[in-house]
XYZ file of C-alpha atoms in Angstrom:
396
model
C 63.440 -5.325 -28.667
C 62.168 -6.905 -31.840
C 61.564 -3.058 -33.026
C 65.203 -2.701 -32.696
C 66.148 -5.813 -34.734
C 63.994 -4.414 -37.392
C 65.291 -1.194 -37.736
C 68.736 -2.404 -37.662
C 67.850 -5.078 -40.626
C 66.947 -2.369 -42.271
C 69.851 -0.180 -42.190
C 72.054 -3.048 -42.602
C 70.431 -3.753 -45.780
C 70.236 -0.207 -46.999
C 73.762 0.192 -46.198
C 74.174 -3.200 -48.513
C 72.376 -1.739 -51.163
C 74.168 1.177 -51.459
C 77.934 -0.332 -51.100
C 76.753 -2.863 -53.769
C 75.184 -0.332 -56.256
C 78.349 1.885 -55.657
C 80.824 -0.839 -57.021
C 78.712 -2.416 -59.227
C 80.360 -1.198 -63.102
C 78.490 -4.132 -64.322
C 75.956 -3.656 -67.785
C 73.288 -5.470 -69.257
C 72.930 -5.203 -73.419
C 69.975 -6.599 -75.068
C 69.740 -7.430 -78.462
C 66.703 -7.061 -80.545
C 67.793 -6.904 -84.321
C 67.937 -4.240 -85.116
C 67.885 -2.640 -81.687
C 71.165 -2.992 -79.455
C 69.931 -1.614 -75.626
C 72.663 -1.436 -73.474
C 71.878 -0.617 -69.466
C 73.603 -0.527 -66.174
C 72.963 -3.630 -64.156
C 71.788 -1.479 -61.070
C 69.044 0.012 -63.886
C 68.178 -3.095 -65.250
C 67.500 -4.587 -61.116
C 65.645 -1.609 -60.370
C 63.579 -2.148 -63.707
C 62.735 -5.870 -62.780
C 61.968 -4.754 -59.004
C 59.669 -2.268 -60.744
C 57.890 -4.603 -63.071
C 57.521 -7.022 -60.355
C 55.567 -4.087 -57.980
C 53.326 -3.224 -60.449
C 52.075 -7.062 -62.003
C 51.420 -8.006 -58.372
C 49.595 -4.582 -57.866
C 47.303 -5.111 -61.307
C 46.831 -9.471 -59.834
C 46.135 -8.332 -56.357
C 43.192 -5.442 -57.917
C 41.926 -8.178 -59.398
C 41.778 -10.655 -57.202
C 40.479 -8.306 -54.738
C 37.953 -7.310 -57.142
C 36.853 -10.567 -57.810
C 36.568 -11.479 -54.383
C 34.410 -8.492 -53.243
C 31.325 -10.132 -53.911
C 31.755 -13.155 -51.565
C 32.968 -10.703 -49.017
C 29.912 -8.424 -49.492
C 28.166 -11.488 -48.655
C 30.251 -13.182 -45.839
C 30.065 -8.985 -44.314
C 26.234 -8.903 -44.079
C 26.186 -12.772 -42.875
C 28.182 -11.885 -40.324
C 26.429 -8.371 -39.423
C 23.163 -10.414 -39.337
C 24.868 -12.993 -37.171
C 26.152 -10.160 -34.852
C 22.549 -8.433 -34.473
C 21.333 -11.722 -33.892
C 23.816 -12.735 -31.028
C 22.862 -8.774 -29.481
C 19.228 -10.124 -29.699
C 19.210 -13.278 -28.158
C 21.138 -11.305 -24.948
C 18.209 -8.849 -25.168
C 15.617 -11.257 -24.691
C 17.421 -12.787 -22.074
C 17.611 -9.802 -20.348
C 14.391 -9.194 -20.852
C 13.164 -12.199 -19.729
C 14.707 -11.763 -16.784
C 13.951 -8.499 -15.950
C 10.250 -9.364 -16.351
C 9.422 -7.816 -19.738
C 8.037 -10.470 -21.095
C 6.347 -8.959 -24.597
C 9.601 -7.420 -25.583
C 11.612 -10.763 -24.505
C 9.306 -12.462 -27.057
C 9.866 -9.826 -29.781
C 13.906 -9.694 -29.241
C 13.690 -13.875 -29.593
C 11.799 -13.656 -32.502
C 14.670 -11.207 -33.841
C 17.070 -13.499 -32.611
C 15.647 -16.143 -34.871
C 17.648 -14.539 -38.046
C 20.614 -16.590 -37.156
C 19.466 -20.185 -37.416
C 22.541 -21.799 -35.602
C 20.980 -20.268 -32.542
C 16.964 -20.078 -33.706
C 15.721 -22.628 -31.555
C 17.766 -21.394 -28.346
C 15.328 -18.445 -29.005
C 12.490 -20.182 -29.425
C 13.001 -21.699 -25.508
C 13.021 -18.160 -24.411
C 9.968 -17.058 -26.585
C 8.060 -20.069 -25.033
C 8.642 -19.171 -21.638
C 7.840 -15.135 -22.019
C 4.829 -16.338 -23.585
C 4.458 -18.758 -20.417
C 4.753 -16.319 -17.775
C 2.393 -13.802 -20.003
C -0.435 -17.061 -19.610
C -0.375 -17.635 -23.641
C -0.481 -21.241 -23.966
C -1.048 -21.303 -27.703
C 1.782 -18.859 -28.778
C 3.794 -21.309 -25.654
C 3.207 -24.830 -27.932
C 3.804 -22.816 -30.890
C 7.307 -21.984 -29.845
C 7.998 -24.949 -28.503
C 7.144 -27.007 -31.452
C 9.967 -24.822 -33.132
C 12.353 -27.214 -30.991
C 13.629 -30.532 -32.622
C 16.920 -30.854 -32.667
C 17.886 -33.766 -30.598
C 20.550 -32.233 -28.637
C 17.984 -29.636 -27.604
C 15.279 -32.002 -26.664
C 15.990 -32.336 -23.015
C 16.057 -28.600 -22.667
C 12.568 -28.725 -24.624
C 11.463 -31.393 -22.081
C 12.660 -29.774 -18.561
C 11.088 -26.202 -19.664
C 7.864 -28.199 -20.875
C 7.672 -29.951 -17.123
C 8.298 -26.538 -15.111
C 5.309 -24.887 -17.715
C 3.163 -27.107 -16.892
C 3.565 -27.794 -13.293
C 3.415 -24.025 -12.831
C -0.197 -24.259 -14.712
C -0.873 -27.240 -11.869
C -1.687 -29.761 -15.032
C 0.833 -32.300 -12.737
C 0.046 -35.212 -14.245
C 1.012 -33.133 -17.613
C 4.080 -32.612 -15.958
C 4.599 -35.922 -14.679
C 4.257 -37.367 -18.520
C 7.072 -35.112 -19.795
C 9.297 -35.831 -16.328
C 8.506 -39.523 -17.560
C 9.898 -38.977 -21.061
C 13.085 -37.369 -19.405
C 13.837 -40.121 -17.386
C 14.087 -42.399 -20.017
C 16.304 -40.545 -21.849
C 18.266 -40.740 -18.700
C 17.718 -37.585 -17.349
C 18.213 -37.042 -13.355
C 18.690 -33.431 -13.000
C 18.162 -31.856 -9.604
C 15.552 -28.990 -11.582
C 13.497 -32.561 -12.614
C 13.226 -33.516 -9.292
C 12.057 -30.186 -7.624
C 9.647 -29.904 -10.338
C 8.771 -33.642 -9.816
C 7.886 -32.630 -6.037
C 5.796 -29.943 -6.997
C 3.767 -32.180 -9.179
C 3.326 -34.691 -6.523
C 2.797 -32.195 -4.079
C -0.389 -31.212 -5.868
C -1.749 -34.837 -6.341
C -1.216 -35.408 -3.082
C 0.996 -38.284 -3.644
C 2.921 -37.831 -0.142
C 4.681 -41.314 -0.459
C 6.470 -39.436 -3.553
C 6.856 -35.960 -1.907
C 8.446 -37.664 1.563
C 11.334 -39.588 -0.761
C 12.045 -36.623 -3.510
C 12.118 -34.495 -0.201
C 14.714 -36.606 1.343
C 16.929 -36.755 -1.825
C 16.888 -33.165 -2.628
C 17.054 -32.513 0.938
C 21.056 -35.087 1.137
C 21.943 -33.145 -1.983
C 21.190 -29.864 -0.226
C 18.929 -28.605 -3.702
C 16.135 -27.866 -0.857
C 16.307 -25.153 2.044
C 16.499 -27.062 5.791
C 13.553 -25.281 6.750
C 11.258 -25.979 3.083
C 12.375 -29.721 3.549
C 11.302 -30.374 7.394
C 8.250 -28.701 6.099
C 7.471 -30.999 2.735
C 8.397 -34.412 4.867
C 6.000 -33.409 7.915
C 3.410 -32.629 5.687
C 3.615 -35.622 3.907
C 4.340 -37.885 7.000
C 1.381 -36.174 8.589
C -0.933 -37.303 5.621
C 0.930 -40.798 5.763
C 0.077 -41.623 9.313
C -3.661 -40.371 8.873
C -3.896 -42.526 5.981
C -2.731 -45.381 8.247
C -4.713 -44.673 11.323
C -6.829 -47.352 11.802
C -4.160 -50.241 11.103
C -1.838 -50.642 13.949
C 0.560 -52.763 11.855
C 1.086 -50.570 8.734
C 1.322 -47.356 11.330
C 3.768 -49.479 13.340
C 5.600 -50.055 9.914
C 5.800 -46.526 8.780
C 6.678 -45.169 11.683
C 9.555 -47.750 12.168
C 10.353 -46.294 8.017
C 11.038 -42.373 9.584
C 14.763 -41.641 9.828
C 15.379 -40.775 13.818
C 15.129 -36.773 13.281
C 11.753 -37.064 11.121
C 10.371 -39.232 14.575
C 11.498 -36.669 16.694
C 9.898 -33.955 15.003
C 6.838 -32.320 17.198
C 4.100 -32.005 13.611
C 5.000 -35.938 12.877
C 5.436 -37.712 16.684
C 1.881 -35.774 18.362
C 0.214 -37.412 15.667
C 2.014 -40.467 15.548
C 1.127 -40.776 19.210
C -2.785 -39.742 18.611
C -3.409 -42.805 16.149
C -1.262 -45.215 18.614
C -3.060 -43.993 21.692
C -6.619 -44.445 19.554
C -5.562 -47.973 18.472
C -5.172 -49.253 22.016
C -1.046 -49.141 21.851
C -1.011 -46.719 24.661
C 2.951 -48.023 25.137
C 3.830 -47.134 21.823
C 2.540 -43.711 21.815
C 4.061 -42.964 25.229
C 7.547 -44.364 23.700
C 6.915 -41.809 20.663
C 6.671 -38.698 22.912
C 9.109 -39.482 25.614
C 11.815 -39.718 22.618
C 10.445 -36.725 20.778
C 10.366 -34.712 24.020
C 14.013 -36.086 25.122
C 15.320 -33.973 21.790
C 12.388 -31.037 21.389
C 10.723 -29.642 24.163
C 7.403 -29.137 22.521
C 3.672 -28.124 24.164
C 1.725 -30.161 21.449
C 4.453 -33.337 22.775
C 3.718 -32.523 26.627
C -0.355 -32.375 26.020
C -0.367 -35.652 24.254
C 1.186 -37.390 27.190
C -2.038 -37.334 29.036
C -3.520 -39.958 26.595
C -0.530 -42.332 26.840
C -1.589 -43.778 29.731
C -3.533 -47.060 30.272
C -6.312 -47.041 32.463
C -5.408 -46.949 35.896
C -1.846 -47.220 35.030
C -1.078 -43.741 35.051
C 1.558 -43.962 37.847
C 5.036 -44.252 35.434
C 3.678 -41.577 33.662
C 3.211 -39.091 36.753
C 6.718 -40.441 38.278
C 7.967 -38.930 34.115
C 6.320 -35.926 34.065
C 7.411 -35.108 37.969
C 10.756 -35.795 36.470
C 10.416 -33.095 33.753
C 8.926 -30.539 36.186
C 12.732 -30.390 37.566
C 13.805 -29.051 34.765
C 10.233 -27.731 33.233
C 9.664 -25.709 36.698
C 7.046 -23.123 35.268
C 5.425 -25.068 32.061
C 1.995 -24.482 32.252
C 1.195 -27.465 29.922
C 3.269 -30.100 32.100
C 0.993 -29.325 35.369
C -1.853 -29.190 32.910
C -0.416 -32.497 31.738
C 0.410 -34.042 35.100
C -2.886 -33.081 36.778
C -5.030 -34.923 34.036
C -2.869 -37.788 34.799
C -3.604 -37.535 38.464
C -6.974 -36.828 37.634
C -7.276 -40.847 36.163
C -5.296 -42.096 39.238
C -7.757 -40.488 40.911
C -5.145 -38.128 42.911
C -7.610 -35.468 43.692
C -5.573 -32.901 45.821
C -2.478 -33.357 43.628
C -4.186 -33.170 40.538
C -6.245 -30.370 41.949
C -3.022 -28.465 43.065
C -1.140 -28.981 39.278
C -4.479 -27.536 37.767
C -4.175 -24.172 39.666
C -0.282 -23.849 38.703
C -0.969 -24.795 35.756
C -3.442 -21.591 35.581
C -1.268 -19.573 37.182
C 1.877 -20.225 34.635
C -0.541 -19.963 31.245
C -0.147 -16.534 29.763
C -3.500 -14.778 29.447
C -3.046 -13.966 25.660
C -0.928 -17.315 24.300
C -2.540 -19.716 26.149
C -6.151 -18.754 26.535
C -7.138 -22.245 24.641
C -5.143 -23.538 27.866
C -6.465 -21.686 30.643
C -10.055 -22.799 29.436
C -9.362 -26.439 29.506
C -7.950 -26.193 32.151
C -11.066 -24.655 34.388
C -13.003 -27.343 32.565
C -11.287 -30.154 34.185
C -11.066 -28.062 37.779
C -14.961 -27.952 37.047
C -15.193 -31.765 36.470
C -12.320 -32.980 39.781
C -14.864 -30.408 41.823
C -17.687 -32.517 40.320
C -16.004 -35.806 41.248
C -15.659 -34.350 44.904
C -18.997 -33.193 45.585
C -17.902 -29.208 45.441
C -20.452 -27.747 43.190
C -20.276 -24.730 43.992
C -16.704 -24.531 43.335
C -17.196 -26.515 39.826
C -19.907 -24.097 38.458
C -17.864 -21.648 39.343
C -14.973 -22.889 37.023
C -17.515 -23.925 34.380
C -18.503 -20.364 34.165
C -15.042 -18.941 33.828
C -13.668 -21.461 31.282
C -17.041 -20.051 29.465
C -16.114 -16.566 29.910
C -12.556 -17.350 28.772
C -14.182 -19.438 25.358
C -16.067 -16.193 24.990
């Protein structure tokens, strides 16, 4: 449409032209003593017009000329610039794909341009990183002072170093970002890491939890990290009841009723004398996960001759436990201290007969041990050494 308007424009005024050179008898004379020049107006226009064309042509060669240097100049700057920008993608690339001595090369090309110079230098330091060259690492780093660069200096510094397990190293730097205000998700997981490795497990079981609400940590990778640390927690407070009591009474509900953090949770209270507690822990734990390390443990819940609760439980769980090998192994050592011989004889052979063969050898041997020692306790020695010898063939 515009096209259009154009081309009619320009036949309208071409049609204007012509009906206005056509009736135009009009003349121009000059007078230059003694010349007289007389012209046609349409002459003397078309002169002017002509004059005009060629002054700006002769202004606009010159200007042009004059300004070819400067664009000379601006055309390289701005080649350079361009080779500079194709650079910096190379090295990413590279960096990425793993070719680290070519991602350090392309950065150093990338350097040309200094608007994005120390950009390159973070990729150069961490190709150098991942190729172990700590030297040429600090060197490239040390290119990096601009202050709006300084927390991407700091973060890459941290993750170098705690991938070099200097923590502490790391934990310095991670100290410097912080007081700049920095809270990043990437500072924490590297954080972890760093703890991780100085086995500060107070630090690992809260950066665990945070990362693990803001869903920057797999389900799986976070259960993992807060047993770990909970398990080294609890051993560290095994032999005060009060600060165990106080920890444990710390764990959020689904850390308690994991198996890896309640069995030894239970362990230390049973140890300590709080038989209660530790009968509490693995009657919750088990009420949520079913778990074989949970149902063993039971066994040492119980006071001395005050096994009875316990054996009313675990008959409770055989309802709907009906072939768990490690509940009758569990219930007959509990009959076994109540001194229930024939019952806790008769949970000891179901208990062999549900144990698999190849999972639960470790079970099966145990469990002729204590058959050995109720055949003992009831004057059957024949039928004891004859368990002793298969829970040795078993061990075997």
């Amino acid at each position: 449409m515009r096209l259009l308007f154009w081309v009619a424009v320009l036949f309208g005024g071409a049609v204007g032209l012509a009906l206005f050179t056509q009736f135009n008898q009009s003349n121009l004379v000059l007078f230059y003593p003694p010349y007289r020049i007389e012209l046609s107006l349409n002459l003397a226009l078309a002169l002017l017009l002509l004059v005009f064309f060629v002054l700006w042509t002769i202004l606009s060669t010159v200007r042009h000329l004059s300004e070819m240097p400067r664009r000379a100049a601006a055309y390289r700057e701005r080649n350079r610039m361009l080779k500079a920008q194709s650079s910096l993608r190379e090295s990413i690339e590279n960096l990425f794909a793993g070719r680290f001595a070519r991602a350090e090369r392309t950065a150093r090309e990338a350097q040309v341009w200094p608007e994005q110079a120390q950009t390159a230098a973070l990729i150069g330091a961490m190709a150098a990183h991942r190729m172990q060259e700590s030297e040429r690492r600090d060197a490239w780093l040390g290119q990096v002072t601009a202050p709006e660069r300084e927390q991407a200096r700091l973060v890459s510094l941290a993750e170098m170093l705690a991938d070099n397990r200097d923590a502490e190293g790391a934990l310095e730097t991670i100290a410097q970002l912080q007081a700049q205000g920095g809270r990043q998700i990437q500072v924490q997981r590297i954080a972890l890491r760093a703890h991780q490795h100085l086995k500060n497990w107070s630090e690992v079981l809260r950066l665990a939890r945070s990362l693990e609400k803001r869903n920057a940590l797999h389900p799986v990778l976070a259960l993992r990290l807060k047993q770990m640390a909970c398990e080294a927690l609890l051993d560290e407070r095994r032999h005060d009841a009060q600060a165990l009591n106080e920890f444990w009474r710390s764990l959020s509900a689904e850390e308690r009723h994991a198996a890896r953090i309640a069995e030894p949770a239970a362990r230390y209270f049973s140890a300590l004398g709080r038989q209660q507690e530790a009968r509490r822990i693995v009657e919750e734990a088990l009420r949520v996960n079913w778990d074989s390390r949970l149902v063993l443990r039971y066994a040492d819940c119980a006071e001395a001759g005050k096994a009875l609760p316990l054996i009313q439980q675990a008959e409770k769980w055989l309802v709907q436990h009906p072939a768990d090998a490690d509940l009758y192994y569990t219930l007959g050592v509990l009959c076994l201290r109540q001194q229930l011989w024939g019952k806790a004889q008769s949970c000891f052979e179901r208990a062999l007969n549900y144990a698999d063969p190849e999972e639960q050898r470790r079970l099966r041997v145990r469990t002729h041990l204590a058959l050995a020692r109720l055949f003992e306790e009831t004057e059957r020695p024949d039928e004891a050494q004859r368990h002793y010898r298969e829970s040795a063939l078993l061990a075997s």
